[in-house]
Every structure is written in structure tokens, then in C-alpha cells.
GROMACS .gro file of C-alpha atoms in nm:
model
  438
    1MET     CA    1  -1.012  -0.498   1.753
    2ALA     CA    2  -1.080  -0.271   1.449
    3VAL     CA    3  -0.777  -0.280   1.205
    4TRP     CA    4  -0.764  -0.015   0.911
    5ALA     CA    5  -0.499   0.166   0.679
    6LEU     CA    6  -0.548   0.497   0.565
    7GLY     CA    7  -0.304   0.617   0.288
    8LEU     CA    8  -0.213   0.748  -0.037
    9ASN     CA    9   0.025   0.625  -0.309
   10HIS     CA   10   0.166   0.635  -0.677
   11HIS     CA   11  -0.152   0.507  -0.803
   12THR     CA   12  -0.383   0.765  -0.620
   13ALA     CA   13  -0.192   1.086  -0.589
   14PRO     CA   14   0.045   1.273  -0.790
   15LEU     CA   15   0.393   1.360  -0.678
   16ASP     CA   16   0.351   1.690  -0.549
   17VAL     CA   17   0.047   1.572  -0.342
   18ARG     CA   18   0.252   1.289  -0.200
   19GLY     CA   19   0.521   1.531  -0.112
   20ARG     CA   20   0.290   1.706   0.131
   21PHE     CA   21   0.225   1.404   0.352
   22ALA     CA   22   0.619   1.293   0.319
   23PHE     CA   23   0.776   1.179   0.651
   24THR     CA   24   1.150   1.135   0.731
   25LEU     CA   25   1.208   0.843   0.950
   26ASP     CA   26   1.315   1.041   1.245
   27GLN     CA   27   0.990   1.242   1.218
   28ILE     CA   28   0.782   0.915   1.232
   29PRO     CA   29   0.792   0.865   1.631
   30PRO     CA   30   0.707   1.215   1.737
   31ALA     CA   31   0.445   1.229   1.473
   32LEU     CA   32   0.298   0.896   1.607
   33ARG     CA   33   0.294   1.028   1.948
   34ARG     CA   34   0.100   1.330   1.858
   35LEU     CA   35  -0.160   1.139   1.692
   36ARG     CA   36  -0.209   0.902   1.979
   37ALA     CA   37  -0.250   1.236   2.196
   38ALA     CA   38  -0.488   1.393   1.958
   39LEU     CA   39  -0.734   1.106   1.953
   40THR     CA   40  -0.973   1.022   2.233
   41ARG     CA   41  -0.864   0.651   2.247
   42GLN     CA   42  -0.499   0.606   2.187
   43PRO     CA   43  -0.482   0.347   1.894
   44GLU     CA   44  -0.182   0.132   1.788
   45ALA     CA   45  -0.041   0.308   1.493
   46ALA     CA   46   0.241   0.283   1.239
   47LEU     CA   47   0.347   0.535   0.968
   48LEU     CA   48   0.495   0.392   0.654
   49SER     CA   49   0.646   0.700   0.424
   50THR     CA   50   0.847   0.633   0.115
   51CYS     CA   51   0.872   0.825  -0.211
   52ASN     CA   52   0.581   0.627  -0.344
   53ARG     CA   53   0.325   0.608  -0.040
   54THR     CA   54   0.269   0.758   0.283
   55GLU     CA   55   0.021   0.499   0.479
   56LEU     CA   56  -0.109   0.504   0.825
   57TYR     CA   57  -0.176   0.178   0.994
   58CYS     CA   58  -0.375   0.160   1.313
   59ALA     CA   59  -0.584  -0.086   1.551
   60SER     CA   60  -0.811   0.018   1.841
   61ASP     CA   61  -1.147  -0.141   1.999
   62GLU     CA   62  -1.337   0.074   1.786
   63PRO     CA   63  -1.249   0.238   1.442
   64LEU     CA   64  -1.126   0.604   1.436
   65ILE     CA   65  -1.094   0.665   1.071
   66GLU     CA   66  -1.238   1.011   1.043
   67PRO     CA   67  -1.022   1.159   1.325
   68SER     CA   68  -0.719   0.975   1.220
   69ALA     CA   69  -0.770   1.108   0.856
   70ARG     CA   70  -0.837   1.461   0.999
   71TRP     CA   71  -0.506   1.432   1.202
   72LEU     CA   72  -0.305   1.345   0.867
   73ALA     CA   73  -0.458   1.623   0.672
   74ASP     CA   74  -0.385   1.872   0.967
   75THR     CA   75  -0.028   1.753   0.975
   76ALA     CA   76   0.025   1.810   0.597
   77GLY     CA   77  -0.171   2.142   0.622
   78VAL     CA   78  -0.421   2.050   0.383
   79ALA     CA   79  -0.798   2.046   0.437
   80PRO     CA   80  -0.913   1.674   0.502
   81GLU     CA   81  -1.136   1.663   0.175
   82VAL     CA   82  -0.815   1.716  -0.030
   83LEU     CA   83  -0.644   1.410   0.137
   84LEU     CA   84  -0.970   1.212   0.084
   85ARG     CA   85  -0.983   1.304  -0.271
   86HIS     CA   86  -0.659   1.115  -0.317
   87ALA     CA   87  -0.666   0.849  -0.011
   88TYR     CA   88  -0.776   0.503   0.030
   89VAL     CA   89  -0.940   0.357   0.350
   90LEU     CA   90  -0.904  -0.010   0.412
   91ARG     CA   91  -1.063  -0.207   0.680
   92GLU     CA   92  -1.001  -0.559   0.849
   93ASP     CA   93  -0.912  -0.810   0.606
   94GLU     CA   94  -0.842  -0.568   0.324
   95ALA     CA   95  -0.610  -0.349   0.535
   96ALA     CA   96  -0.425  -0.707   0.609
   97ARG     CA   97  -0.407  -0.760   0.224
   98HIS     CA   98  -0.270  -0.436   0.156
   99ALA     CA   99   0.019  -0.462   0.407
  100PHE     CA  100   0.094  -0.802   0.289
  101ARG     CA  101   0.098  -0.691  -0.068
  102VAL     CA  102   0.297  -0.386   0.014
  103ALA     CA  103   0.570  -0.578   0.185
  104SER     CA  104   0.563  -0.840  -0.080
  105GLY     CA  105   0.651  -0.571  -0.348
  106LEU     CA  106   0.321  -0.623  -0.552
  107ASP     CA  107   0.185  -0.249  -0.485
  108SER     CA  108   0.527  -0.109  -0.567
  109MET     CA  109   0.604   0.113  -0.896
  110VAL     CA  110   0.877  -0.154  -0.949
  111LEU     CA  111   0.691  -0.468  -0.924
  112GLY     CA  112   0.868  -0.728  -0.677
  113GLU     CA  113   1.134  -0.463  -0.579
  114ALA     CA  114   1.273  -0.563  -0.240
  115GLN     CA  115   1.349  -0.202  -0.099
  116ILE     CA  116   1.010  -0.153   0.026
  117LEU     CA  117   1.036  -0.456   0.275
  118GLY     CA  118   1.338  -0.280   0.448
  119GLN     CA  119   1.128   0.045   0.453
  120MET     CA  120   0.858  -0.119   0.630
  121LYS     CA  121   1.082  -0.284   0.883
  122ASP     CA  122   1.215   0.066   0.970
  123ALA     CA  123   0.884   0.201   0.995
  124VAL     CA  124   0.790  -0.082   1.252
  125ARG     CA  125   1.093   0.002   1.457
  126ALA     CA  126   0.987   0.365   1.457
  127ALA     CA  127   0.659   0.281   1.575
  128ASP     CA  128   0.791   0.065   1.850
  129GLU     CA  129   1.023   0.335   1.969
  130ALA     CA  130   0.726   0.561   1.984
  131GLY     CA  131   0.539   0.308   2.194
  132ALA     CA  132   0.264   0.304   1.954
  133LEU     CA  133   0.298  -0.058   1.839
  134GLY     CA  134   0.070  -0.315   2.028
  135THR     CA  135  -0.002  -0.662   1.976
  136THR     CA  136  -0.251  -0.645   1.705
  137LEU     CA  137  -0.009  -0.442   1.472
  138HIS     CA  138   0.277  -0.634   1.574
  139GLN     CA  139   0.125  -0.955   1.449
  140LEU     CA  140   0.009  -0.780   1.134
  141PHE     CA  141   0.361  -0.650   1.057
  142GLN     CA  142   0.544  -0.980   1.133
  143ARG     CA  143   0.306  -1.161   0.946
  144SER     CA  144   0.368  -0.931   0.657
  145PHE     CA  145   0.735  -0.991   0.681
  146ALA     CA  146   0.693  -1.367   0.674
  147ILE     CA  147   0.458  -1.371   0.363
  148ALA     CA  148   0.714  -1.131   0.169
  149LYS     CA  149   0.985  -1.372   0.230
  150GLN     CA  150   0.779  -1.662   0.134
  151VAL     CA  151   0.659  -1.490  -0.187
  152ARG     CA  152   1.029  -1.399  -0.252
  153SER     CA  153   1.164  -1.756  -0.201
  154SER     CA  154   0.880  -1.942  -0.394
  155THR     CA  155   0.770  -1.725  -0.665
  156ASP     CA  156   0.970  -1.530  -0.941
  157ILE     CA  157   0.791  -1.196  -0.843
  158GLY     CA  158   1.152  -1.022  -0.829
  159ALA     CA  159   1.285  -1.190  -1.150
  160HIS     CA  160   1.409  -0.942  -1.401
  161SER     CA  161   1.297  -0.658  -1.184
  162ILE     CA  162   1.401  -0.312  -1.301
  163SER     CA  163   1.499  -0.060  -1.033
  164MET     CA  164   1.447   0.323  -1.013
  165ALA     CA  165   1.820   0.338  -1.028
  166ALA     CA  166   1.858   0.112  -1.331
  167ALA     CA  167   1.576   0.304  -1.517
  168ALA     CA  168   1.809   0.618  -1.462
  169VAL     CA  169   2.079   0.437  -1.637
  170ARG     CA  170   1.923   0.349  -1.908
  171LEU     CA  171   1.757   0.699  -1.971
  172ALA     CA  172   2.104   0.843  -1.947
  173ALA     CA  173   2.252   0.587  -2.201
  174GLN     CA  174   1.965   0.733  -2.437
  175LEU     CA  175   2.084   1.092  -2.397
  176PHE     CA  176   2.461   1.059  -2.396
  177GLU     CA  177   2.645   0.844  -2.668
  178ASP     CA  178   2.900   0.704  -2.395
  179LEU     CA  179   2.850   0.705  -2.027
  180ARG     CA  180   3.215   0.670  -1.975
  181THR     CA  181   3.259   1.027  -2.094
  182ILE     CA  182   3.047   1.191  -1.836
  183ARG     CA  183   3.076   1.344  -1.492
  184ILE     CA  184   2.805   1.266  -1.250
  185LEU     CA  185   2.701   1.435  -0.941
  186PHE     CA  186   2.483   1.252  -0.659
  187ILE     CA  187   2.322   1.476  -0.407
  188GLY     CA  188   2.236   1.275  -0.069
  189ALA     CA  189   2.384   0.983   0.077
  190GLY     CA  190   2.096   0.745   0.151
  191GLU     CA  191   1.988   0.421   0.031
  192MET     CA  192   1.839   0.528  -0.304
  193ILE     CA  193   2.162   0.732  -0.386
  194GLU     CA  194   2.366   0.452  -0.302
  195LEU     CA  195   2.181   0.225  -0.535
  196ALA     CA  196   2.196   0.462  -0.811
  197ALA     CA  197   2.585   0.513  -0.745
  198THR     CA  198   2.639   0.161  -0.769
  199HIS     CA  199   2.428   0.148  -1.112
  200PHE     CA  200   2.607   0.427  -1.250
  201ALA     CA  201   2.954   0.314  -1.129
  202ALA     CA  202   2.908  -0.011  -1.318
  203GLN     CA  203   2.927   0.221  -1.635
  204GLN     CA  204   3.275   0.350  -1.543
  205PRO     CA  205   3.191   0.731  -1.571
  206ARG     CA  206   3.458   0.977  -1.637
  207HIS     CA  207   3.403   1.123  -1.280
  208MET     CA  208   3.181   1.074  -0.979
  209ALA     CA  209   3.097   1.326  -0.691
  210VAL     CA  210   2.887   1.310  -0.363
  211ALA     CA  211   2.735   1.625  -0.210
  212ASN     CA  212   2.576   1.566   0.151
  213ARG     CA  213   2.477   1.780   0.413
  214THR     CA  214   2.677   1.591   0.650
  215LEU     CA  215   3.018   1.570   0.511
  216GLU     CA  216   3.122   1.244   0.711
  217ARG     CA  217   2.853   1.059   0.561
  218GLY     CA  218   2.908   1.165   0.226
  219GLU     CA  219   3.285   1.079   0.248
  220LYS     CA  220   3.178   0.731   0.352
  221LEU     CA  221   2.984   0.673   0.044
  222ALA     CA  222   3.242   0.855  -0.197
  223ALA     CA  223   3.503   0.616  -0.074
  224ARG     CA  224   3.324   0.306  -0.207
  225PHE     CA  225   3.309   0.437  -0.558
  226CYS     CA  226   3.635   0.629  -0.558
  227ALA     CA  227   3.425   0.950  -0.598
  228GLU     CA  228   3.498   1.317  -0.493
  229VAL     CA  229   3.315   1.436  -0.179
  230MET     CA  230   3.194   1.801  -0.160
  231ARG     CA  231   2.982   1.997   0.044
  232LEU     CA  232   2.613   2.056  -0.036
  233ALA     CA  233   2.684   2.451  -0.010
  234ASP     CA  234   2.919   2.410  -0.307
  235VAL     CA  235   2.665   2.263  -0.533
  236PRO     CA  236   2.545   2.587  -0.686
  237GLU     CA  237   2.901   2.692  -0.783
  238ARG     CA  238   2.999   2.365  -0.930
  239LEU     CA  239   2.684   2.251  -1.090
  240HIS     CA  240   2.768   2.345  -1.424
  241GLU     CA  241   3.071   2.081  -1.413
  242PHE     CA  242   2.850   1.785  -1.410
  243ASP     CA  243   2.659   1.625  -1.712
  244ALA     CA  244   2.425   1.410  -1.483
  245VAL     CA  245   2.291   1.522  -1.141
  246VAL     CA  246   2.095   1.240  -0.931
  247SER     CA  247   1.938   1.378  -0.622
  248CYS     CA  248   1.747   1.218  -0.311
  249THR     CA  249   1.763   1.400   0.012
  250ALA     CA  250   1.488   1.440   0.292
  251SER     CA  251   1.504   1.810   0.236
  252THR     CA  252   1.138   1.966   0.258
  253LEU     CA  253   1.223   2.241   0.028
  254PRO     CA  254   1.389   2.208  -0.335
  255LEU     CA  255   1.775   2.217  -0.310
  256ILE     CA  256   1.803   2.316  -0.682
  257GLY     CA  257   1.612   2.597  -0.810
  258LEU     CA  258   1.533   2.706  -1.175
  259GLY     CA  259   1.791   3.012  -1.153
  260MET     CA  260   2.065   2.781  -1.026
  261VAL     CA  261   2.033   2.528  -1.338
  262GLU     CA  262   1.979   2.861  -1.550
  263SER     CA  263   2.327   2.973  -1.462
  264ALA     CA  264   2.492   2.632  -1.483
  265LEU     CA  265   2.367   2.589  -1.832
  266ARG     CA  266   2.521   2.944  -1.933
  267GLN     CA  267   2.866   2.812  -1.837
  268ARG     CA  268   2.799   2.481  -2.007
  269ARG     CA  269   2.731   2.688  -2.331
  270HIS     CA  270   2.381   2.476  -2.313
  271ARG     CA  271   2.535   2.159  -2.340
  272PRO     CA  272   2.263   1.924  -2.228
  273MET     CA  273   2.212   1.811  -1.843
  274PHE     CA  274   2.059   1.500  -1.730
  275MET     CA  275   1.905   1.517  -1.405
  276VAL     CA  276   1.689   1.267  -1.179
  277ASP     CA  277   1.522   1.362  -0.890
  278LEU     CA  278   1.414   1.084  -0.673
  279ALA     CA  279   1.312   1.305  -0.350
  280VAL     CA  280   0.972   1.301  -0.225
  281PRO     CA  281   0.903   1.629  -0.170
  282ARG     CA  282   1.103   1.741  -0.480
  283ASP     CA  283   1.485   1.823  -0.456
  284ILE     CA  284   1.464   2.017  -0.790
  285GLU     CA  285   1.213   2.252  -0.889
  286ALA     CA  286   0.948   2.143  -1.114
  287GLU     CA  287   0.986   2.456  -1.334
  288VAL     CA  288   1.357   2.304  -1.448
  289LYS     CA  289   1.171   2.058  -1.668
  290ALA     CA  290   1.078   2.330  -1.893
  291LEU     CA  291   1.443   2.428  -1.974
  292GLU     CA  292   1.528   2.345  -2.342
  293ASP     CA  293   1.875   2.166  -2.265
  294VAL     CA  294   1.730   1.982  -1.924
  295TYR     CA  295   1.617   1.635  -1.928
  296LEU     CA  296   1.473   1.604  -1.564
  297TYR     CA  297   1.292   1.294  -1.443
  298THR     CA  298   1.094   1.246  -1.142
  299VAL     CA  299   0.976   0.912  -0.976
  300ASP     CA  300   0.665   0.922  -1.146
  301ASP     CA  301   0.837   0.989  -1.497
  302LEU     CA  302   1.044   0.664  -1.451
  303ALA     CA  303   0.726   0.471  -1.418
  304ALA     CA  304   0.682   0.356  -1.779
  305VAL     CA  305   1.058   0.233  -1.786
  306VAL     CA  306   1.048   0.023  -1.479
  307GLN     CA  307   0.729  -0.154  -1.627
  308ALA     CA  308   0.936  -0.326  -1.874
  309GLY     CA  309   0.936  -0.717  -1.814
  310LYS     CA  310   0.617  -0.684  -1.603
  311ASP     CA  311   0.435  -0.913  -1.813
  312SER     CA  312   0.683  -1.221  -1.756
  313ARG     CA  313   0.623  -1.174  -1.397
  314LEU     CA  314   0.225  -1.216  -1.404
  315ALA     CA  315   0.235  -1.550  -1.348
  316ALA     CA  316   0.429  -1.497  -1.030
  317VAL     CA  317   0.177  -1.242  -0.924
  318ALA     CA  318  -0.089  -1.497  -0.928
  319GLN     CA  319   0.121  -1.728  -0.695
  320ALA     CA  320   0.208  -1.436  -0.474
  321GLU     CA  321  -0.142  -1.348  -0.443
  322ALA     CA  322  -0.256  -1.710  -0.352
  323ILE     CA  323   0.014  -1.692  -0.075
  324ILE     CA  324  -0.126  -1.363   0.030
  325ASP     CA  325  -0.490  -1.474   0.077
  326ALA     CA  326  -0.401  -1.776   0.279
  327GLY     CA  327  -0.200  -1.525   0.516
  328VAL     CA  328  -0.512  -1.275   0.530
  329GLN     CA  329  -0.735  -1.566   0.635
  330SER     CA  330  -0.479  -1.688   0.895
  331PHE     CA  331  -0.455  -1.322   1.060
  332MET     CA  332  -0.819  -1.302   1.059
  333HIS     CA  333  -0.862  -1.621   1.228
  334TRP     CA  334  -0.610  -1.506   1.500
  335LEU     CA  335  -0.796  -1.174   1.523
  336ARG     CA  336  -1.112  -1.328   1.590
  337GLN     CA  337  -0.975  -1.586   1.834
  338ARG     CA  338  -0.848  -1.280   2.053
  339ASP     CA  339  -1.203  -1.158   2.056
  340PRO     CA  340  -1.464  -1.434   1.992
  341GLN     CA  341  -1.742  -1.210   1.996
  342ALA     CA  342  -1.607  -1.000   1.688
  343GLY     CA  343  -1.687  -1.322   1.482
  344VAL     CA  344  -2.030  -1.346   1.616
  345VAL     CA  345  -2.094  -0.999   1.542
  346ALA     CA  346  -1.944  -1.009   1.172
  347LEU     CA  347  -2.167  -1.330   1.133
  348ILE     CA  348  -2.485  -1.143   1.238
  349ARG     CA  349  -2.396  -0.871   0.981
  350ASP     CA  350  -2.347  -1.098   0.725
  351LEU     CA  351  -2.677  -1.280   0.811
  352GLN     CA  352  -2.859  -0.917   0.806
  353ALA     CA  353  -2.706  -0.827   0.482
  354GLN     CA  354  -2.791  -1.158   0.312
  355ALA     CA  355  -3.144  -1.137   0.446
  356ASP     CA  356  -3.158  -0.784   0.290
  357VAL     CA  357  -3.057  -0.898  -0.062
  358TRP     CA  358  -3.334  -1.164  -0.020
  359ARG     CA  359  -3.594  -0.933   0.066
  360ALA     CA  360  -3.496  -0.674  -0.191
  361GLY     CA  361  -3.506  -0.948  -0.479
  362GLU     CA  362  -3.847  -1.078  -0.369
  363ILE     CA  363  -4.016  -0.723  -0.325
  364ALA     CA  364  -3.879  -0.653  -0.685
  365ARG     CA  365  -4.028  -0.981  -0.817
  366ALA     CA  366  -4.368  -0.906  -0.631
  367ARG     CA  367  -4.387  -0.581  -0.788
  368ARG     CA  368  -4.319  -0.711  -1.151
  369LEU     CA  369  -4.618  -0.941  -1.098
  370LEU     CA  370  -4.817  -0.666  -0.989
  371ALA     CA  371  -4.700  -0.441  -1.289
  372ARG     CA  372  -4.821  -0.752  -1.515
  373GLY     CA  373  -5.153  -0.760  -1.361
  374GLU     CA  374  -5.153  -1.001  -1.093
  375SER     CA  375  -5.373  -0.988  -0.799
  376VAL     CA  376  -5.223  -0.844  -0.448
  377ASP     CA  377  -5.284  -1.187  -0.298
  378ALA     CA  378  -5.105  -1.358  -0.568
  379ALA     CA  379  -4.786  -1.145  -0.552
  380LEU     CA  380  -4.795  -1.172  -0.161
  381GLU     CA  381  -4.819  -1.557  -0.191
  382ALA     CA  382  -4.529  -1.549  -0.428
  383LEU     CA  383  -4.337  -1.308  -0.220
  384ALA     CA  384  -4.389  -1.523   0.111
  385ARG     CA  385  -4.293  -1.843  -0.091
  386GLY     CA  386  -4.001  -1.715  -0.246
  387LEU     CA  387  -3.834  -1.586   0.122
  388THR     CA  388  -3.951  -1.908   0.261
  389GLN     CA  389  -3.757  -2.119   0.011
  390LYS     CA  390  -3.441  -1.911   0.025
  391MET     CA  391  -3.442  -1.917   0.400
  392LEU     CA  392  -3.490  -2.296   0.398
  393HIS     CA  393  -3.267  -2.382   0.121
  394GLY     CA  394  -2.942  -2.411   0.305
  395ALA     CA  395  -3.084  -2.599   0.604
  396LEU     CA  396  -3.259  -2.850   0.372
  397ALA     CA  397  -2.949  -2.904   0.153
  398GLU     CA  398  -2.750  -2.984   0.459
  399LEU     CA  399  -2.997  -3.230   0.595
  400HIS     CA  400  -2.941  -3.437   0.271
  401SER     CA  401  -2.587  -3.414   0.271
  402GLY     CA  402  -2.294  -3.618   0.475
  403ASP     CA  403  -2.295  -3.908   0.672
  404GLU     CA  404  -2.574  -4.022   0.922
  405ALA     CA  405  -2.389  -3.845   1.225
  406SER     CA  406  -2.356  -3.520   1.039
  407ARG     CA  407  -2.726  -3.517   0.936
  408ARG     CA  408  -2.848  -3.609   1.305
  409HIS     CA  409  -2.629  -3.298   1.420
  410THR     CA  410  -2.792  -3.085   1.139
  411ALA     CA  411  -3.128  -3.216   1.224
  412GLU     CA  412  -3.107  -3.108   1.585
  413MET     CA  413  -2.954  -2.775   1.505
  414VAL     CA  414  -3.232  -2.710   1.247
  415ALA     CA  415  -3.509  -2.791   1.499
  416ARG     CA  416  -3.349  -2.570   1.762
  417LEU     CA  417  -3.352  -2.271   1.494
  418PHE     CA  418  -3.650  -2.318   1.310
  419LEU     CA  419  -3.883  -2.525   1.554
  420ARG     CA  420  -3.848  -2.337   1.889
  421GLY     CA  421  -4.181  -2.354   2.104
  422ARG     CA  422  -4.290  -2.683   1.938
  423ALA     CA  423  -4.237  -3.046   2.108
  424PRO     CA  424  -3.896  -3.178   2.011
  425ALA     CA  425  -3.884  -3.458   1.775
  426ARG     CA  426  -3.645  -3.721   1.751
  427SER     CA  427  -3.346  -3.619   1.514
  428SER     CA  428  -3.382  -3.914   1.323
  429ASP     CA  429  -3.749  -3.856   1.250
  430ALA     CA  430  -3.674  -3.494   1.168
  431ALA     CA  431  -3.425  -3.586   0.929
  432SER     CA  432  -3.636  -3.838   0.739
  433ARG     CA  433  -3.941  -3.592   0.725
  434SER     CA  434  -3.715  -3.340   0.544
  435GLY     CA  435  -3.679  -3.562   0.275
  436THR     CA  436  -4.052  -3.580   0.267
  437HIS     CA  437  -4.109  -3.204   0.237
  438ALA     CA  438  -3.796  -3.101   0.066
   0.00000   0.00000   0.00000
């Protein structure tokens, strides 16, 4: 089976580009069904989409990277070259390594954050719901979850981790003298807003309100924090009442525009407003950032704040990477066991690549000899001798190592590989002769 990952994230693409490729959780199952219907061979597929990344994981009997990239670009309404300008394509062991690092929080904007693991589990459930999750991807993701658990339990990767929500509180504290005097509006009622509300509530602000498209869900979140609940449609008329706004919804279009904020500022007599847009795509129009009395931060703007304390976790990163390396080897071993021929094909490819390296090196050496004035015969002799030594070095070294039984086994193998067509010699004689000619 070919396994690959195609994606873009906060390392490779700016916020507005990521927004073009964002999927809500309920959009993922139908999207995966469309993907599989669009390709000639229906691959196993899973789609992970968060504010920091959109990644497509696939497995098939042959790699379908180009058509899957074309499908993702078409879905976002962009040309494939626009996607590929910001995307990464990872295959086989590198795809597995990436999945394990993502699940473990090593590829997150907030190093070691745990939220991504839950988001990945949601993505896997959505793929299963779409009927797109086969044996290979099931194994890949179950191993991802197990490795993430091991990383979190046996390293300090999550220690002193600063979340986006905590970073927002820090920035608000820099603007307002006392957070207990401010009024805060939360737009949305999802996990990110719940986390942000938890952090701000700890500062005991003067007033908190929750606006959500579904009033029932907004009421449930508001009740946790003794906050006011309001309809999303009331935000334009009441925006001026709030000193801070934190928004994170699944809307595909901005909910708060430039004109709405300008009107609010006039009613506030230009008292400053602190705004955090955690949504991808944006909830707040980018032009709002240019207003003199507005301090608008997006998920990308928070990056510098959440990096605080990263140096103290670098030792834990090294431990986590070692756990992931072992996990990758185990997964690839499992994959090869399912298809023994794949391991043979990979070995043949590696042997051919190594032979190409040797050939290129000896040709370059022969050309240098000719350039120095050596004869053609001398250059050819050196080339042949160099290639022969490189080809035989590993076999001769093995004949000299190990105990008698292993040397006998190696001698028989070497004879089969290099002495075909000749009368077979006794393995002990072959082993002893290797010492003479080495």
C-alpha cells in the first residue's frame, strides 16, 4: 500500500490561504465521499482541518498524489499550483512520522498542546462515518493516538505550555490596566471559545456575554460562567458595549466587518477595543486591524506569545522524537508484513540508488585522472577497481565478522550472489579464501 499525506499548515501558508482550505467537521464526510468518487481508484482517506492546518491522509495500492492535490485545489476554488506553492507532500515513513508528530503536539503552533489530539480523533471518526477509513489508515491513526499518549505520559512536552486562550489573556492584560473592569463578548460556543472563556473568567471580568447562532448552545456555555447570552443578530447593535471581543465560529464569511467596528468605536468615543479572531477563515475582516483604536490579533499574531517557554521543553522534544522514530519503524514493519513484495521492491530501489551513487563517484574520479593527463587505460582500470572494491566491501567485511556459523551462512550467500555458474566450493573453503584475497 502507498501511504501519503498532502497538506498545508501555519509553517507553510498564511492565515488567508489556510482559510480557503478550511473544512468544518460536518463538511468532512461528504468531502471525503466526493474525493473518493472523483478518483479512478477509491483510496482510504481522512481529512484533518483545524485553524493551523488542513491535511489529507490517503492510502491506496498506488500513489494518487497528483489527482488528490487537484481535487483539494478544486474544492478550495484555487489553481493546483497555488495549493502546491504552500503545500507539502509526504510519503510512506515520512507521512507516518508527520501524523505521529501532529498527534503528539510537536507540529503545533503551541508546542505540546493537547487539543490537536482530540481534533485528530474527531477527523478519524468523520472519515469512518464517510466509509473512507480502511485498515491501513486505521492502523496509522490508532498508532498516532498511542504514541501521543506515550509522549505525553513519559516526557514533559506539555509542561508550561501556553495556549492561544492564555496568550489572549496576556495580551489583554497589556492593554487594560485591570481586567476586572472590562466587559467581554465571546462569539461562538465551540471548544476554543470555551477555553478562552475559562481563562478570561479566571480574571473575574466585570461582565461576560456569549453570542452564538444557536441560542440553546450559547445558553449552555453562558450558564457555566454566569454570563449573558445574546443572539448573533444582536451583535452589530451591541458591539460598542464591549471592551474585548473573542470570536471563533465556523462561518465561511466574516461576521464583523469594518463598518460595524467603526460604528462601535464612534459610540465608544474611541475608547480602545481588544479583539481576538481565532477563526479560520476569519470572523473579523482584516481591514479592522488598521483602525487606530482597535487591537486585533489573529491566530498567527499570537505565535510569538505562545512560543514563550519553548526552550525549556527542547529536551522533552528530543525524547518525544525518539518515541516517534520507534513508532515509525514499527508501522513500516507492519506495512511491509502486509505486503512482503513491497519490502523487496524497496530494497531493489535502494540497491539501485546505491549503485548509481558508486557509479557516479567512480566516473567523476576517472575524469579527474584523465584531466591530470593519465592514460585512458589507467583511468578505466581505476574505475573498474573502485567499483569492484565498493561492491565487494560489504560481503568481505561480513565474511570476517561473527561466529563460525554466521560466517558459514554468509559464505554460502556470497557464493550464490557472486559465483553463479561456477562449481560450488565448500563454504568453509570459501570463507578461508576470503581471508586470503581480502
